[in-house]
PDB file of C-alpha atoms in Angstrom:
ATOM      1  CA  UNK A   1     -26.647 -46.050 103.538  1.00  0.00           C
ATOM      2  CA  UNK A   2     -27.232 -49.355 105.321  1.00  0.00           C
ATOM      3  CA  UNK A   3     -29.836 -51.836 104.123  1.00  0.00           C
ATOM      4  CA  UNK A   4     -30.687 -55.162 105.767  1.00  0.00           C
ATOM      5  CA  UNK A   5     -32.953 -57.463 103.770  1.00  0.00           C
ATOM      6  CA  UNK A   6     -34.340 -60.343 105.830  1.00  0.00           C
ATOM      7  CA  UNK A   7     -30.962 -60.933 107.490  1.00  0.00           C
ATOM      8  CA  UNK A   8     -30.449 -63.882 109.834  1.00  0.00           C
ATOM      9  CA  UNK A   9     -27.281 -64.960 111.616  1.00  0.00           C
ATOM     10  CA  UNK A  10     -26.995 -68.404 113.182  1.00  0.00           C
ATOM     11  CA  UNK A  11     -24.171 -70.082 115.057  1.00  0.00           C
ATOM     12  CA  UNK A  12     -23.870 -73.851 115.371  1.00  0.00           C
ATOM     13  CA  UNK A  13     -22.876 -74.669 118.926  1.00  0.00           C
ATOM     14  CA  UNK A  14     -22.596 -78.378 118.228  1.00  0.00           C
ATOM     15  CA  UNK A  15     -24.270 -80.949 116.006  1.00  0.00           C
ATOM     16  CA  UNK A  16     -27.559 -80.635 117.864  1.00  0.00           C
ATOM     17  CA  UNK A  17     -28.092 -76.966 118.751  1.00  0.00           C
ATOM     18  CA  UNK A  18     -27.819 -73.484 117.262  1.00  0.00           C
ATOM     19  CA  UNK A  19     -28.293 -69.940 118.475  1.00  0.00           C
ATOM     20  CA  UNK A  20     -29.758 -67.169 116.323  1.00  0.00           C
ATOM     21  CA  UNK A  21     -28.747 -63.722 117.620  1.00  0.00           C
ATOM     22  CA  UNK A  22     -30.246 -61.948 114.561  1.00  0.00           C
ATOM     23  CA  UNK A  23     -33.540 -63.185 113.125  1.00  0.00           C
ATOM     24  CA  UNK A  24     -34.965 -62.033 109.800  1.00  0.00           C
ATOM     25  CA  UNK A  25     -34.083 -58.351 110.244  1.00  0.00           C
ATOM     26  CA  UNK A  26     -35.118 -55.887 107.542  1.00  0.00           C
ATOM     27  CA  UNK A  27     -34.007 -52.294 108.093  1.00  0.00           C
ATOM     28  CA  UNK A  28     -33.090 -49.151 106.157  1.00  0.00           C
ATOM     29  CA  UNK A  29     -30.698 -46.621 107.688  1.00  0.00           C
ATOM     30  CA  UNK A  30     -30.825 -43.368 105.739  1.00  0.00           C
ATOM     31  CA  UNK A  31     -27.909 -41.115 104.936  1.00  0.00           C
ATOM     32  CA  UNK A  32     -27.304 -38.679 107.787  1.00  0.00           C
ATOM     33  CA  UNK A  33     -29.245 -40.651 110.414  1.00  0.00           C
ATOM     34  CA  UNK A  34     -28.075 -41.033 113.988  1.00  0.00           C
ATOM     35  CA  UNK A  35     -29.576 -44.389 114.935  1.00  0.00           C
ATOM     36  CA  UNK A  36     -29.556 -45.741 118.484  1.00  0.00           C
ATOM     37  CA  UNK A  37     -30.267 -49.451 118.968  1.00  0.00           C
ATOM     38  CA  UNK A  38     -31.130 -50.254 122.560  1.00  0.00           C
ATOM     39  CA  UNK A  39     -31.074 -53.745 124.001  1.00  0.00           C
ATOM     40  CA  UNK A  40     -30.032 -55.763 126.992  1.00  0.00           C
ATOM     41  CA  UNK A  41     -26.979 -58.029 126.959  1.00  0.00           C
ATOM     42  CA  UNK A  42     -27.516 -60.994 124.647  1.00  0.00           C
ATOM     43  CA  UNK A  43     -30.286 -59.351 122.633  1.00  0.00           C
ATOM     44  CA  UNK A  44     -28.266 -59.531 119.388  1.00  0.00           C
ATOM     45  CA  UNK A  45     -27.373 -55.870 118.987  1.00  0.00           C
ATOM     46  CA  UNK A  46     -23.586 -56.340 118.784  1.00  0.00           C
ATOM     47  CA  UNK A  47     -24.033 -59.158 116.258  1.00  0.00           C
ATOM     48  CA  UNK A  48     -26.195 -56.799 114.191  1.00  0.00           C
ATOM     49  CA  UNK A  49     -23.455 -54.154 114.340  1.00  0.00           C
ATOM     50  CA  UNK A  50     -20.794 -56.638 113.242  1.00  0.00           C
ATOM     51  CA  UNK A  51     -23.015 -57.670 110.319  1.00  0.00           C
ATOM     52  CA  UNK A  52     -23.368 -54.018 109.305  1.00  0.00           C
ATOM     53  CA  UNK A  53     -19.594 -53.609 109.456  1.00  0.00           C
ATOM     54  CA  UNK A  54     -18.966 -56.671 107.307  1.00  0.00           C
ATOM     55  CA  UNK A  55     -17.039 -58.334 110.127  1.00  0.00           C
ATOM     56  CA  UNK A  56     -19.276 -61.415 110.069  1.00  0.00           C
ATOM     57  CA  UNK A  57     -21.272 -62.962 107.228  1.00  0.00           C
ATOM     58  CA  UNK A  58     -25.045 -63.448 107.482  1.00  0.00           C
ATOM     59  CA  UNK A  59     -26.413 -66.959 107.343  1.00  0.00           C
ATOM     60  CA  UNK A  60     -29.145 -65.700 105.015  1.00  0.00           C
ATOM     61  CA  UNK A  61     -30.368 -62.388 103.634  1.00  0.00           C
ATOM     62  CA  UNK A  62     -28.469 -59.416 102.212  1.00  0.00           C
ATOM     63  CA  UNK A  63     -26.464 -56.584 103.749  1.00  0.00           C
ATOM     64  CA  UNK A  64     -25.989 -53.590 101.455  1.00  0.00           C
ATOM     65  CA  UNK A  65     -23.753 -50.627 102.225  1.00  0.00           C
ATOM     66  CA  UNK A  66     -24.463 -47.601 100.054  1.00  0.00           C
ATOM     67  CA  UNK A  67     -26.190 -49.921  97.590  1.00  0.00           C
ATOM     68  CA  UNK A  68     -23.351 -52.458  97.440  1.00  0.00           C
ATOM     69  CA  UNK A  69     -23.810 -56.071  98.553  1.00  0.00           C
ATOM     70  CA  UNK A  70     -20.589 -56.400 100.497  1.00  0.00           C
ATOM     71  CA  UNK A  71     -20.576 -60.203 100.409  1.00  0.00           C
ATOM     72  CA  UNK A  72     -20.345 -60.229  96.623  1.00  0.00           C
ATOM     73  CA  UNK A  73     -16.820 -58.857  96.979  1.00  0.00           C
ATOM     74  CA  UNK A  74     -13.533 -60.671  97.336  1.00  0.00           C
ATOM     75  CA  UNK A  75     -11.824 -60.482 100.724  1.00  0.00           C
ATOM     76  CA  UNK A  76      -9.385 -57.849  99.471  1.00  0.00           C
ATOM     77  CA  UNK A  77     -12.149 -55.784  97.878  1.00  0.00           C
ATOM     78  CA  UNK A  78     -14.218 -55.910 101.048  1.00  0.00           C
ATOM     79  CA  UNK A  79     -11.278 -54.912 103.248  1.00  0.00           C
ATOM     80  CA  UNK A  80     -10.535 -51.917 101.032  1.00  0.00           C
ATOM     81  CA  UNK A  81     -14.220 -50.950 100.848  1.00  0.00           C
ATOM     82  CA  UNK A  82     -14.680 -51.218 104.620  1.00  0.00           C
ATOM     83  CA  UNK A  83     -11.490 -49.283 105.356  1.00  0.00           C
ATOM     84  CA  UNK A  84     -12.662 -46.420 103.170  1.00  0.00           C
ATOM     85  CA  UNK A  85     -16.405 -46.420 103.833  1.00  0.00           C
ATOM     86  CA  UNK A  86     -16.855 -47.474 107.498  1.00  0.00           C
ATOM     87  CA  UNK A  87     -15.393 -46.251 110.762  1.00  0.00           C
ATOM     88  CA  UNK A  88     -15.834 -48.533 113.794  1.00  0.00           C
ATOM     89  CA  UNK A  89     -15.727 -47.544 117.466  1.00  0.00           C
ATOM     90  CA  UNK A  90     -15.295 -50.688 119.551  1.00  0.00           C
ATOM     91  CA  UNK A  91     -16.711 -50.985 123.057  1.00  0.00           C
ATOM     92  CA  UNK A  92     -13.240 -51.015 124.577  1.00  0.00           C
ATOM     93  CA  UNK A  93     -10.705 -48.470 123.293  1.00  0.00           C
ATOM     94  CA  UNK A  94      -8.233 -51.097 121.953  1.00  0.00           C
ATOM     95  CA  UNK A  95      -5.535 -48.496 121.532  1.00  0.00           C
ATOM     96  CA  UNK A  96      -2.014 -49.783 120.998  1.00  0.00           C
ATOM     97  CA  UNK A  97      -0.179 -49.038 124.272  1.00  0.00           C
ATOM     98  CA  UNK A  98       3.206 -48.480 122.614  1.00  0.00           C
ATOM     99  CA  UNK A  99       1.861 -45.754 120.301  1.00  0.00           C
ATOM    100  CA  UNK A 100       0.961 -42.198 121.231  1.00  0.00           C
ATOM    101  CA  UNK A 101      -2.346 -40.543 120.279  1.00  0.00           C
ATOM    102  CA  UNK A 102      -1.250 -39.376 116.831  1.00  0.00           C
ATOM    103  CA  UNK A 103       0.306 -42.724 115.963  1.00  0.00           C
ATOM    104  CA  UNK A 104      -2.798 -44.632 117.078  1.00  0.00           C
ATOM    105  CA  UNK A 105      -5.000 -42.440 114.893  1.00  0.00           C
ATOM    106  CA  UNK A 106      -2.724 -43.002 111.900  1.00  0.00           C
ATOM    107  CA  UNK A 107      -2.993 -46.804 111.992  1.00  0.00           C
ATOM    108  CA  UNK A 108      -6.022 -47.291 109.639  1.00  0.00           C
ATOM    109  CA  UNK A 109      -4.360 -45.169 106.959  1.00  0.00           C
ATOM    110  CA  UNK A 110      -1.511 -47.657 106.757  1.00  0.00           C
ATOM    111  CA  UNK A 111      -3.899 -50.147 105.116  1.00  0.00           C
ATOM    112  CA  UNK A 112      -5.426 -47.806 102.550  1.00  0.00           C
ATOM    113  CA  UNK A 113      -4.152 -45.861  99.574  1.00  0.00           C
ATOM    114  CA  UNK A 114      -0.488 -44.995  99.720  1.00  0.00           C
ATOM    115  CA  UNK A 115       0.139 -41.636 101.342  1.00  0.00           C
ATOM    116  CA  UNK A 116       3.207 -40.003 102.748  1.00  0.00           C
ATOM    117  CA  UNK A 117       3.560 -40.286 106.501  1.00  0.00           C
ATOM    118  CA  UNK A 118       3.694 -36.491 106.632  1.00  0.00           C
ATOM    119  CA  UNK A 119       0.240 -36.165 105.059  1.00  0.00           C
ATOM    120  CA  UNK A 120      -1.257 -38.864 107.271  1.00  0.00           C
ATOM    121  CA  UNK A 121       0.253 -37.382 110.416  1.00  0.00           C
ATOM    122  CA  UNK A 122      -1.020 -33.934 109.496  1.00  0.00           C
ATOM    123  CA  UNK A 123      -4.560 -35.290 109.108  1.00  0.00           C
ATOM    124  CA  UNK A 124      -4.287 -37.181 112.407  1.00  0.00           C
ATOM    125  CA  UNK A 125      -3.146 -34.062 114.245  1.00  0.00           C
ATOM    126  CA  UNK A 126      -5.973 -31.982 112.768  1.00  0.00           C
ATOM    127  CA  UNK A 127      -8.516 -34.663 113.685  1.00  0.00           C
ATOM    128  CA  UNK A 128      -7.323 -34.818 117.300  1.00  0.00           C
ATOM    129  CA  UNK A 129      -7.303 -31.034 117.562  1.00  0.00           C
ATOM    130  CA  UNK A 130     -10.848 -30.971 116.206  1.00  0.00           C
ATOM    131  CA  UNK A 131     -11.897 -33.398 118.951  1.00  0.00           C
ATOM    132  CA  UNK A 132     -10.311 -31.275 121.680  1.00  0.00           C
ATOM    133  CA  UNK A 133      -7.095 -33.258 122.128  1.00  0.00           C
ATOM    134  CA  UNK A 134      -4.598 -30.780 120.738  1.00  0.00           C
ATOM    135  CA  UNK A 135      -2.643 -30.910 124.003  1.00  0.00           C
ATOM    136  CA  UNK A 136      -2.590 -34.721 124.120  1.00  0.00           C
ATOM    137  CA  UNK A 137      -0.967 -35.499 120.767  1.00  0.00           C
ATOM    138  CA  UNK A 138       2.093 -37.158 122.272  1.00  0.00           C
ATOM    139  CA  UNK A 139       0.307 -38.877 125.151  1.00  0.00           C
ATOM    140  CA  UNK A 140       0.184 -42.661 125.408  1.00  0.00           C
ATOM    141  CA  UNK A 141      -3.077 -44.489 126.224  1.00  0.00           C
ATOM    142  CA  UNK A 142      -2.097 -45.036 129.873  1.00  0.00           C
ATOM    143  CA  UNK A 143      -1.771 -41.260 130.258  1.00  0.00           C
ATOM    144  CA  UNK A 144      -5.300 -40.550 128.996  1.00  0.00           C
ATOM    145  CA  UNK A 145      -8.620 -40.577 130.828  1.00  0.00           C
ATOM    146  CA  UNK A 146     -11.395 -42.914 129.664  1.00  0.00           C
ATOM    147  CA  UNK A 147     -13.107 -40.041 127.853  1.00  0.00           C
ATOM    148  CA  UNK A 148      -9.875 -38.969 126.162  1.00  0.00           C
ATOM    149  CA  UNK A 149      -9.220 -42.539 125.030  1.00  0.00           C
ATOM    150  CA  UNK A 150     -12.706 -42.654 123.503  1.00  0.00           C
ATOM    151  CA  UNK A 151     -11.957 -39.455 121.583  1.00  0.00           C
ATOM    152  CA  UNK A 152      -8.739 -40.938 120.221  1.00  0.00           C
ATOM    153  CA  UNK A 153     -10.700 -44.021 119.116  1.00  0.00           C
ATOM    154  CA  UNK A 154     -13.261 -41.796 117.365  1.00  0.00           C
ATOM    155  CA  UNK A 155     -10.484 -39.860 115.648  1.00  0.00           C
ATOM    156  CA  UNK A 156      -8.971 -43.157 114.512  1.00  0.00           C
ATOM    157  CA  UNK A 157     -12.355 -44.271 113.151  1.00  0.00           C
ATOM    158  CA  UNK A 158     -12.708 -41.010 111.211  1.00  0.00           C
ATOM    159  CA  UNK A 159      -9.171 -40.714 109.830  1.00  0.00           C
ATOM    160  CA  UNK A 160     -10.095 -42.161 106.410  1.00  0.00           C
ATOM    161  CA  UNK A 161     -13.157 -39.878 106.082  1.00  0.00           C
ATOM    162  CA  UNK A 162     -15.786 -42.664 106.186  1.00  0.00           C
ATOM    163  CA  UNK A 163     -19.417 -41.999 105.347  1.00  0.00           C
ATOM    164  CA  UNK A 164     -20.617 -44.397 108.085  1.00  0.00           C
ATOM    165  CA  UNK A 165     -19.611 -44.560 111.743  1.00  0.00           C
ATOM    166  CA  UNK A 166     -20.598 -47.616 113.797  1.00  0.00           C
ATOM    167  CA  UNK A 167     -20.207 -47.580 117.583  1.00  0.00           C
ATOM    168  CA  UNK A 168     -20.529 -50.410 120.113  1.00  0.00           C
ATOM    169  CA  UNK A 169     -21.481 -49.148 123.599  1.00  0.00           C
ATOM    170  CA  UNK A 170     -19.592 -45.875 123.047  1.00  0.00           C
ATOM    171  CA  UNK A 171     -20.347 -44.483 126.523  1.00  0.00           C
ATOM    172  CA  UNK A 172     -20.308 -47.677 128.596  1.00  0.00           C
ATOM    173  CA  UNK A 173     -17.432 -46.726 130.919  1.00  0.00           C
ATOM    174  CA  UNK A 174     -18.010 -42.981 131.148  1.00  0.00           C
ATOM    175  CA  UNK A 175     -19.509 -40.834 133.891  1.00  0.00           C
ATOM    176  CA  UNK A 176     -22.706 -38.900 133.158  1.00  0.00           C
ATOM    177  CA  UNK A 177     -20.992 -35.613 132.307  1.00  0.00           C
ATOM    178  CA  UNK A 178     -18.466 -37.228 129.971  1.00  0.00           C
ATOM    179  CA  UNK A 179     -21.266 -39.268 128.379  1.00  0.00           C
ATOM    180  CA  UNK A 180     -23.130 -36.040 127.563  1.00  0.00           C
ATOM    181  CA  UNK A 181     -19.957 -34.539 126.086  1.00  0.00           C
ATOM    182  CA  UNK A 182     -19.383 -37.666 124.006  1.00  0.00           C
ATOM    183  CA  UNK A 183     -22.921 -37.646 122.631  1.00  0.00           C
ATOM    184  CA  UNK A 184     -22.656 -33.965 121.714  1.00  0.00           C
ATOM    185  CA  UNK A 185     -19.495 -34.918 119.855  1.00  0.00           C
ATOM    186  CA  UNK A 186     -21.353 -37.641 117.956  1.00  0.00           C
ATOM    187  CA  UNK A 187     -24.096 -35.163 117.138  1.00  0.00           C
ATOM    188  CA  UNK A 188     -21.548 -32.721 115.711  1.00  0.00           C
ATOM    189  CA  UNK A 189     -20.101 -35.543 113.587  1.00  0.00           C
ATOM    190  CA  UNK A 190     -23.594 -36.369 112.325  1.00  0.00           C
ATOM    191  CA  UNK A 191     -24.107 -32.694 111.437  1.00  0.00           C
ATOM    192  CA  UNK A 192     -21.204 -33.035 109.001  1.00  0.00           C
ATOM    193  CA  UNK A 193     -23.185 -35.631 107.033  1.00  0.00           C
ATOM    194  CA  UNK A 194     -21.812 -38.854 108.514  1.00  0.00           C
ATOM    195  CA  UNK A 195     -24.332 -41.623 109.152  1.00  0.00           C
ATOM    196  CA  UNK A 196     -24.019 -42.982 112.694  1.00  0.00           C
ATOM    197  CA  UNK A 197     -25.378 -46.193 114.216  1.00  0.00           C
ATOM    198  CA  UNK A 198     -24.663 -47.065 117.815  1.00  0.00           C
ATOM    199  CA  UNK A 199     -25.780 -49.974 119.971  1.00  0.00           C
ATOM    200  CA  UNK A 200     -26.160 -49.516 123.701  1.00  0.00           C
ATOM    201  CA  UNK A 201     -27.958 -50.597 126.854  1.00  0.00           C
ATOM    202  CA  UNK A 202     -28.235 -46.971 128.019  1.00  0.00           C
ATOM    203  CA  UNK A 203     -31.662 -45.382 127.660  1.00  0.00           C
ATOM    204  CA  UNK A 204     -30.084 -41.958 128.116  1.00  0.00           C
ATOM    205  CA  UNK A 205     -28.703 -41.943 124.565  1.00  0.00           C
ATOM    206  CA  UNK A 206     -32.112 -42.100 122.883  1.00  0.00           C
ATOM    207  CA  UNK A 207     -32.867 -38.339 122.968  1.00  0.00           C
ATOM    208  CA  UNK A 208     -29.884 -37.798 120.657  1.00  0.00           C
ATOM    209  CA  UNK A 209     -31.222 -40.196 117.993  1.00  0.00           C
ATOM    210  CA  UNK A 210     -33.049 -39.472 114.755  1.00  0.00           C
ATOM    211  CA  UNK A 211     -34.248 -43.091 114.861  1.00  0.00           C
ATOM    212  CA  UNK A 212     -34.606 -45.308 117.935  1.00  0.00           C
ATOM    213  CA  UNK A 213     -34.774 -49.095 117.704  1.00  0.00           C
ATOM    214  CA  UNK A 214     -35.240 -51.794 120.315  1.00  0.00           C
ATOM    215  CA  UNK A 215     -33.592 -55.177 119.843  1.00  0.00           C
ATOM    216  CA  UNK A 216     -35.012 -58.169 121.665  1.00  0.00           C
ATOM    217  CA  UNK A 217     -34.329 -61.851 120.958  1.00  0.00           C
ATOM    218  CA  UNK A 218     -32.688 -61.043 117.632  1.00  0.00           C
ATOM    219  CA  UNK A 219     -35.547 -58.911 116.261  1.00  0.00           C
ATOM    220  CA  UNK A 220     -35.595 -55.137 115.744  1.00  0.00           C
ATOM    221  CA  UNK A 221     -38.548 -52.892 116.487  1.00  0.00           C
ATOM    222  CA  UNK A 222     -38.706 -49.202 115.556  1.00  0.00           C
ATOM    223  CA  UNK A 223     -39.794 -47.217 118.633  1.00  0.00           C
ATOM    224  CA  UNK A 224     -39.005 -43.733 117.285  1.00  0.00           C
ATOM    225  CA  UNK A 225     -42.602 -42.529 117.299  1.00  0.00           C
ATOM    226  CA  UNK A 226     -43.214 -43.895 120.775  1.00  0.00           C
ATOM    227  CA  UNK A 227     -40.181 -42.026 122.049  1.00  0.00           C
ATOM    228  CA  UNK A 228     -41.280 -38.788 120.385  1.00  0.00           C
ATOM    229  CA  UNK A 229     -44.773 -39.057 121.826  1.00  0.00           C
ATOM    230  CA  UNK A 230     -43.755 -39.931 125.370  1.00  0.00           C
ATOM    231  CA  UNK A 231     -40.749 -37.653 125.601  1.00  0.00           C
ATOM    232  CA  UNK A 232     -37.380 -38.163 127.200  1.00  0.00           C
ATOM    233  CA  UNK A 233     -38.480 -40.680 129.843  1.00  0.00           C
ATOM    234  CA  UNK A 234     -38.118 -43.978 127.963  1.00  0.00           C
ATOM    235  CA  UNK A 235     -38.311 -46.365 130.901  1.00  0.00           C
ATOM    236  CA  UNK A 236     -41.738 -47.779 130.110  1.00  0.00           C
ATOM    237  CA  UNK A 237     -41.205 -47.921 126.348  1.00  0.00           C
ATOM    238  CA  UNK A 238     -37.934 -49.808 126.569  1.00  0.00           C
ATOM    239  CA  UNK A 239     -38.455 -51.795 129.750  1.00  0.00           C
ATOM    240  CA  UNK A 240     -37.959 -55.100 127.929  1.00  0.00           C
ATOM    241  CA  UNK A 241     -34.506 -53.967 126.867  1.00  0.00           C
ATOM    242  CA  UNK A 242     -33.588 -52.905 130.368  1.00  0.00           C
ATOM    243  CA  UNK A 243     -34.999 -55.757 132.444  1.00  0.00           C
TER     244      UNK A 243
END
């Protein structure tokens, strides 16, 4: 579903220096995977996620989504492709404060194929009910808990039935119990055939993954087998990401 072929991303800070948050990454994410990329702040994991989403262009290398090189498209083609194929859960909820839960979930559908507002609203309501928010349909963001806001964001990301869901620190501001509930929700979404990739600094998310990766200084290392061998306690395996 997601293929990186020797992808590098550089930023020019001035005429004399550059930073390279992603360095020569080659990676295949298979359909139906739940991939967790662990890394400390500044390791390059969010840049990698933005490359996968087509939000930023690689300096070199190729990013393919479901076999399509997204940077061979026009801007309009890419926007339409991304809106249909990829759901994105940002680190912070970014819900529109003047819209209630249903209206926030409907927003991505306004940029896709023309549908009646009745059909879109019906899908939004069903999505929120599916995520346990049937009693919060008319609530505004300020009236929702952090966990409820995250669920609205996930519903919004899923409203166009994407095949890929990307998540940036999806449990960063949640307590332990709500984090467990959120990860069980992601696992149920994966069970429906959606490919999920999330980046995080939390070692506690790794047991939910089908593939575990560590990002350090712009490079990715697959640590899935190490995690399987050593069990749930990942502290030693991923100490470089945590320190």
